[in-house]
XYZ file of N, CA, C and O in Angstrom:
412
model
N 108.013 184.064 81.146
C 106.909 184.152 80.213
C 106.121 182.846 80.177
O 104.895 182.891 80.278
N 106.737 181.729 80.045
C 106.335 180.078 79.625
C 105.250 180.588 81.648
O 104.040 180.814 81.667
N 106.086 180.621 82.857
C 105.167 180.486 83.607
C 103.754 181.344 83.542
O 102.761 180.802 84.027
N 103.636 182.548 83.013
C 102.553 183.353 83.336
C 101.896 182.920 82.503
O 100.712 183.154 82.748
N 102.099 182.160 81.219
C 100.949 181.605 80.352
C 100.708 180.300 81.178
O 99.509 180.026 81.233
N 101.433 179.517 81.765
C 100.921 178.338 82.326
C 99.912 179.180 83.636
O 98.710 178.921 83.588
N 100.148 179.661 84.195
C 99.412 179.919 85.176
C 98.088 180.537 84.783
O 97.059 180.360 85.434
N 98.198 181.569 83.241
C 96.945 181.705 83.167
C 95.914 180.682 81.855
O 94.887 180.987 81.248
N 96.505 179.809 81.836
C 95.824 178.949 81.371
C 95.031 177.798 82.311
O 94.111 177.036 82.011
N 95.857 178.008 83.723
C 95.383 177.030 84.456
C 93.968 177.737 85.017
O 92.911 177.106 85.019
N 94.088 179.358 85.572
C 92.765 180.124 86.032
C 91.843 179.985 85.100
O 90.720 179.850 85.585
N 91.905 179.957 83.316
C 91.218 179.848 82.555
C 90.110 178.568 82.967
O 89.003 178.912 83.381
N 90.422 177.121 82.849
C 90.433 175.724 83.309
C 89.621 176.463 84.520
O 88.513 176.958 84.313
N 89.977 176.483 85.241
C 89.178 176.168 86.402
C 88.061 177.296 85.688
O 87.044 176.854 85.153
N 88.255 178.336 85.716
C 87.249 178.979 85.459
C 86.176 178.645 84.258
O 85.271 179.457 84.062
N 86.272 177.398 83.412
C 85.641 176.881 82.538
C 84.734 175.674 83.432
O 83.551 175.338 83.382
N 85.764 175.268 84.166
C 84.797 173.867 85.492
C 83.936 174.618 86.259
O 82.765 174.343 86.518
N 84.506 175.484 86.577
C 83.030 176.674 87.498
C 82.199 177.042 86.738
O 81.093 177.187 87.260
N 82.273 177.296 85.527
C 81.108 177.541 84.897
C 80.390 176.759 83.927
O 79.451 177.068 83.193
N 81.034 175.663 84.075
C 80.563 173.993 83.538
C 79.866 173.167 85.008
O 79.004 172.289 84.965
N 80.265 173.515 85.785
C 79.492 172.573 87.552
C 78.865 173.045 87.019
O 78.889 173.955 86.190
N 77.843 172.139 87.679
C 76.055 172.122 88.384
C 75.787 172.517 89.545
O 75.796 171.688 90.455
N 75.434 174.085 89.850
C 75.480 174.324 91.032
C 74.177 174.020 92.076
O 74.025 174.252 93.275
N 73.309 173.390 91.048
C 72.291 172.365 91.978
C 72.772 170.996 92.634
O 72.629 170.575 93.782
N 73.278 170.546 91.719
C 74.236 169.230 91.720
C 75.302 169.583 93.546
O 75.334 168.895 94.567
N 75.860 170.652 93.279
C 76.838 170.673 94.356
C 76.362 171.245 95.487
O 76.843 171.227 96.620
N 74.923 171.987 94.895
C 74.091 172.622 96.739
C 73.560 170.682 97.071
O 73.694 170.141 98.169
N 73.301 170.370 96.506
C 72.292 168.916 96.994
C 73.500 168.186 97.806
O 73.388 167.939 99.007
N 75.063 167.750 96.798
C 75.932 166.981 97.190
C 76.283 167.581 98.690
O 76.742 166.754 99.478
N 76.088 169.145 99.238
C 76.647 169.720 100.145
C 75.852 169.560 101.305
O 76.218 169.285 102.448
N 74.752 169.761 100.875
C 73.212 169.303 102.263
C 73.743 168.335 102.731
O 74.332 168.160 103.797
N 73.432 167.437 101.567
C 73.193 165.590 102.250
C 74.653 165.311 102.699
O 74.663 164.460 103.589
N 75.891 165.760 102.363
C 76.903 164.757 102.727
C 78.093 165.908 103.552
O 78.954 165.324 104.209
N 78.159 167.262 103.545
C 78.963 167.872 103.495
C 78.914 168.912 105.219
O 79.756 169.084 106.100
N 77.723 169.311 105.061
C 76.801 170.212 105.925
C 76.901 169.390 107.257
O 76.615 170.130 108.198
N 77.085 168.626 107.502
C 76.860 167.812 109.263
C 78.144 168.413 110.150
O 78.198 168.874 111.290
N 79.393 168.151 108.872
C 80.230 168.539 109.637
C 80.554 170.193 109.642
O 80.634 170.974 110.591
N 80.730 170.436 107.994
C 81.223 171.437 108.026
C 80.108 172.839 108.445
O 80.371 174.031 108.287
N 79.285 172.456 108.808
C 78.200 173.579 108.745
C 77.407 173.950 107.692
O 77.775 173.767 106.532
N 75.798 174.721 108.121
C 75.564 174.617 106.919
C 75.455 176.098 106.461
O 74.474 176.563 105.879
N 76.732 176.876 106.839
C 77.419 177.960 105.990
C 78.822 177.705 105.636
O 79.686 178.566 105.470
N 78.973 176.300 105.527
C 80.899 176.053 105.239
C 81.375 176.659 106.352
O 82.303 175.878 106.563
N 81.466 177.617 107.404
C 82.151 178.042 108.421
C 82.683 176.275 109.345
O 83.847 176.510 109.668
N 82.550 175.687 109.541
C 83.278 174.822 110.115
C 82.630 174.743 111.530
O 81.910 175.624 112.001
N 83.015 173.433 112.227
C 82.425 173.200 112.951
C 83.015 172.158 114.242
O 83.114 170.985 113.883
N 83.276 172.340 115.184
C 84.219 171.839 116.558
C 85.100 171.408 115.720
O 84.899 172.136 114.747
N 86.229 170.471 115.358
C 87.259 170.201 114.829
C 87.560 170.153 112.861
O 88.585 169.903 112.226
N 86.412 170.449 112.487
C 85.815 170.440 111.220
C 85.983 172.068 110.326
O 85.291 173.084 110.395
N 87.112 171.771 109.577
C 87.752 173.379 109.035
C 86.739 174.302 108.458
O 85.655 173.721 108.496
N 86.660 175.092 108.112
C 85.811 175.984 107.354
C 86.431 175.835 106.133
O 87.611 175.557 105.919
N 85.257 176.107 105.100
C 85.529 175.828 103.693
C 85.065 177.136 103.105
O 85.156 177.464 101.922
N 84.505 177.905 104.197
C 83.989 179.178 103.309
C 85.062 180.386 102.959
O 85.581 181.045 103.860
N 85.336 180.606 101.580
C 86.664 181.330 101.622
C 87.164 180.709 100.126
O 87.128 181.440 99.136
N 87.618 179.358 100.036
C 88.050 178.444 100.144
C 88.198 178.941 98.396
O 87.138 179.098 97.792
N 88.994 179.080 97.942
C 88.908 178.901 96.218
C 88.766 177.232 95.559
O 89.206 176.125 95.866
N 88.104 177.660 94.756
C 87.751 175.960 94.350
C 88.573 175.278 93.645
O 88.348 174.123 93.284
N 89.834 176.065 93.322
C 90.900 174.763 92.782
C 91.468 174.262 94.197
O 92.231 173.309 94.040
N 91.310 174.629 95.477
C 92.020 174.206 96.839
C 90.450 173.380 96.886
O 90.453 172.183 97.171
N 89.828 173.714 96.747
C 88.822 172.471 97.255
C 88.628 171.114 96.189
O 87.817 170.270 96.571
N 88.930 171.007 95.625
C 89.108 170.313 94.319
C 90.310 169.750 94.170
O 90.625 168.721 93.574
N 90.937 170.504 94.754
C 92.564 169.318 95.146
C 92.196 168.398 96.417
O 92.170 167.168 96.471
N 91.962 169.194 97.267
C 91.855 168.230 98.487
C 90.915 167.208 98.523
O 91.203 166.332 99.339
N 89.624 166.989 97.748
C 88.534 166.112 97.422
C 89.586 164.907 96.674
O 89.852 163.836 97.220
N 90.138 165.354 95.245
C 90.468 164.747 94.913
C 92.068 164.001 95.852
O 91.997 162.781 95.995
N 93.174 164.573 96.341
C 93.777 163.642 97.329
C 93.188 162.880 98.305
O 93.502 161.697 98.436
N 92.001 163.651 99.325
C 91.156 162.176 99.462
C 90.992 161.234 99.095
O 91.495 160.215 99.569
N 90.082 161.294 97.943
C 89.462 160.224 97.037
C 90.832 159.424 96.881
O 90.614 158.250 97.178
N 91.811 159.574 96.618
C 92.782 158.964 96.392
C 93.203 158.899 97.557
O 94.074 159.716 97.857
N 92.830 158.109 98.406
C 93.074 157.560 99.914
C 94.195 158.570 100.579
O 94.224 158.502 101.808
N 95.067 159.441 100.014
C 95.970 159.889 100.930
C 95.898 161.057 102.359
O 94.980 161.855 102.546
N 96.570 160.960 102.846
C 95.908 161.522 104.567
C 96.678 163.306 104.052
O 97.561 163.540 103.227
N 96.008 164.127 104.808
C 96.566 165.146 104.494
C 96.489 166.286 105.911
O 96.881 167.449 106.005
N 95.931 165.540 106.732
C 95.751 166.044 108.125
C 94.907 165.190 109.170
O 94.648 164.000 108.991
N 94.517 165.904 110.247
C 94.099 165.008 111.079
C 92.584 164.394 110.809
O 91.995 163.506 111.425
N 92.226 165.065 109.838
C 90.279 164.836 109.896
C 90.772 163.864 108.227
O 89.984 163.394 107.406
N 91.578 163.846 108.206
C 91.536 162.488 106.818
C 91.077 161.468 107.065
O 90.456 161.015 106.104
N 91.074 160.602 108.266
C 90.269 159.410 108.357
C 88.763 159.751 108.536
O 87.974 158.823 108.714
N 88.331 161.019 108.498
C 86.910 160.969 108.384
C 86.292 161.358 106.758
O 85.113 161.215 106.436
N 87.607 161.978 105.671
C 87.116 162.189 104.771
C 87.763 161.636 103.573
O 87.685 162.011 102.403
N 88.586 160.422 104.240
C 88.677 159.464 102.615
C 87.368 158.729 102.327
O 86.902 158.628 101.192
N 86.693 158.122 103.650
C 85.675 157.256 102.681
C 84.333 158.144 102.057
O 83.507 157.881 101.183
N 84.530 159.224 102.880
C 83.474 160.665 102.085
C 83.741 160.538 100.584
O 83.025 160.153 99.660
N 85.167 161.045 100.642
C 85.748 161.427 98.839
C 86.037 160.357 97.837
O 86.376 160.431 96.656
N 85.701 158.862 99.004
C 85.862 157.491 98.387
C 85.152 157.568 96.856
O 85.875 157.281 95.903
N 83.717 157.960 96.600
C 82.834 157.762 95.602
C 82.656 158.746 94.889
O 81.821 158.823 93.988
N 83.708 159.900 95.349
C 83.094 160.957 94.348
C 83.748 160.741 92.794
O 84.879 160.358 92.496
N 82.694 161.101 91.976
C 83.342 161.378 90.508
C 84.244 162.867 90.057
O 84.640 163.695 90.878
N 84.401 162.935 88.857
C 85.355 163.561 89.320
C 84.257 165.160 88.409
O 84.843 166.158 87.988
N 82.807 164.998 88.320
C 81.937 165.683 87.950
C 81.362 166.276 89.454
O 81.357 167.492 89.645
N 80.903 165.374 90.449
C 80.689 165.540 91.979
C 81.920 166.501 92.480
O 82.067 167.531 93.138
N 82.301 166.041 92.141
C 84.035 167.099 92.742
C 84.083 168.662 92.090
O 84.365 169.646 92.773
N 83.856 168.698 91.087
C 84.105 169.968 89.795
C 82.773 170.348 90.948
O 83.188 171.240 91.687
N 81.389 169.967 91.304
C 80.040 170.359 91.137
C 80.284 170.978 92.411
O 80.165 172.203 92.427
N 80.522 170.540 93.226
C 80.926 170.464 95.289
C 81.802 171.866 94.765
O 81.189 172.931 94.690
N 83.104 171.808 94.448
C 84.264 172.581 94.418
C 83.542 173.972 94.281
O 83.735 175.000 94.930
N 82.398 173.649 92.958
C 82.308 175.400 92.402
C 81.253 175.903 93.285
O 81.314 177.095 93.587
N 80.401 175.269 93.697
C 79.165 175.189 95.064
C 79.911 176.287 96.401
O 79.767 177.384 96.941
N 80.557 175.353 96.411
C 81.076 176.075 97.674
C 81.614 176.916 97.556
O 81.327 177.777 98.387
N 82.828 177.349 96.432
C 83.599 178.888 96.604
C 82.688 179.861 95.869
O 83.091 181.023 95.810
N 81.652 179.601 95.363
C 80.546 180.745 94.977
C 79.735 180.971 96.071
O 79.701 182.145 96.441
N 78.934 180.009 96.822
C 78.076 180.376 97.829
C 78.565 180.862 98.911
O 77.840 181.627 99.546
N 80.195 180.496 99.526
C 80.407 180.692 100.864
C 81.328 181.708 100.608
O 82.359 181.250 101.102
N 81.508 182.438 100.298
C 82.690 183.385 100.371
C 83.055 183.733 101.794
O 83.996 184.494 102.021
């Protein structure tokens, strides 16, 4: 019981940050910084994963372990100093951007 309320308190949460992002905020953050590699449908691109799919608490973890320098595969040295500056509003904004637009 204790887990199914934790778990749906956690879908709640996110589902309050998705509908708290700025989904201008996270189309702009995705053009300028996101789009070179990953494409500019999130499908991915020569060694560069696809993000389209992607639920935004998995994209929102992995921004944030970036940002926090840790490696989590082979394209981590290209996306700690990416996730170096993000806030953690840029992150919520990116996260909900992408699992709404790219399904």
């Amino acid at each position: 019981m204790v887990r199914i309320l934790a778990c749906a308190m956690t879908v709640a949460l996110i589902s309050t940050q998705l509908q708290a992002a700025d989904q201008e905020a996270g189309k702009s953050l995705y053009s300028s910084n996101c789009a070179q590699c990953h494409g500019p449908t999130a499908k991915g691109m020569a060694s560069f994963p696809s993000l389209a799919g992607r639920e935004a608490s998995y994209i929102q973890s992995r921004l944030e372990t970036y940002r926090a320098g840790e490696r989590v595969g082979a394209n981590s040295g290209l996306m700690i100093p990416n996730a170096r500056d993000l806030s953690d509003e840029d992150i919520a904004n990116l996260s909900a951007y992408i699992s709404e637009n790219f399904k």
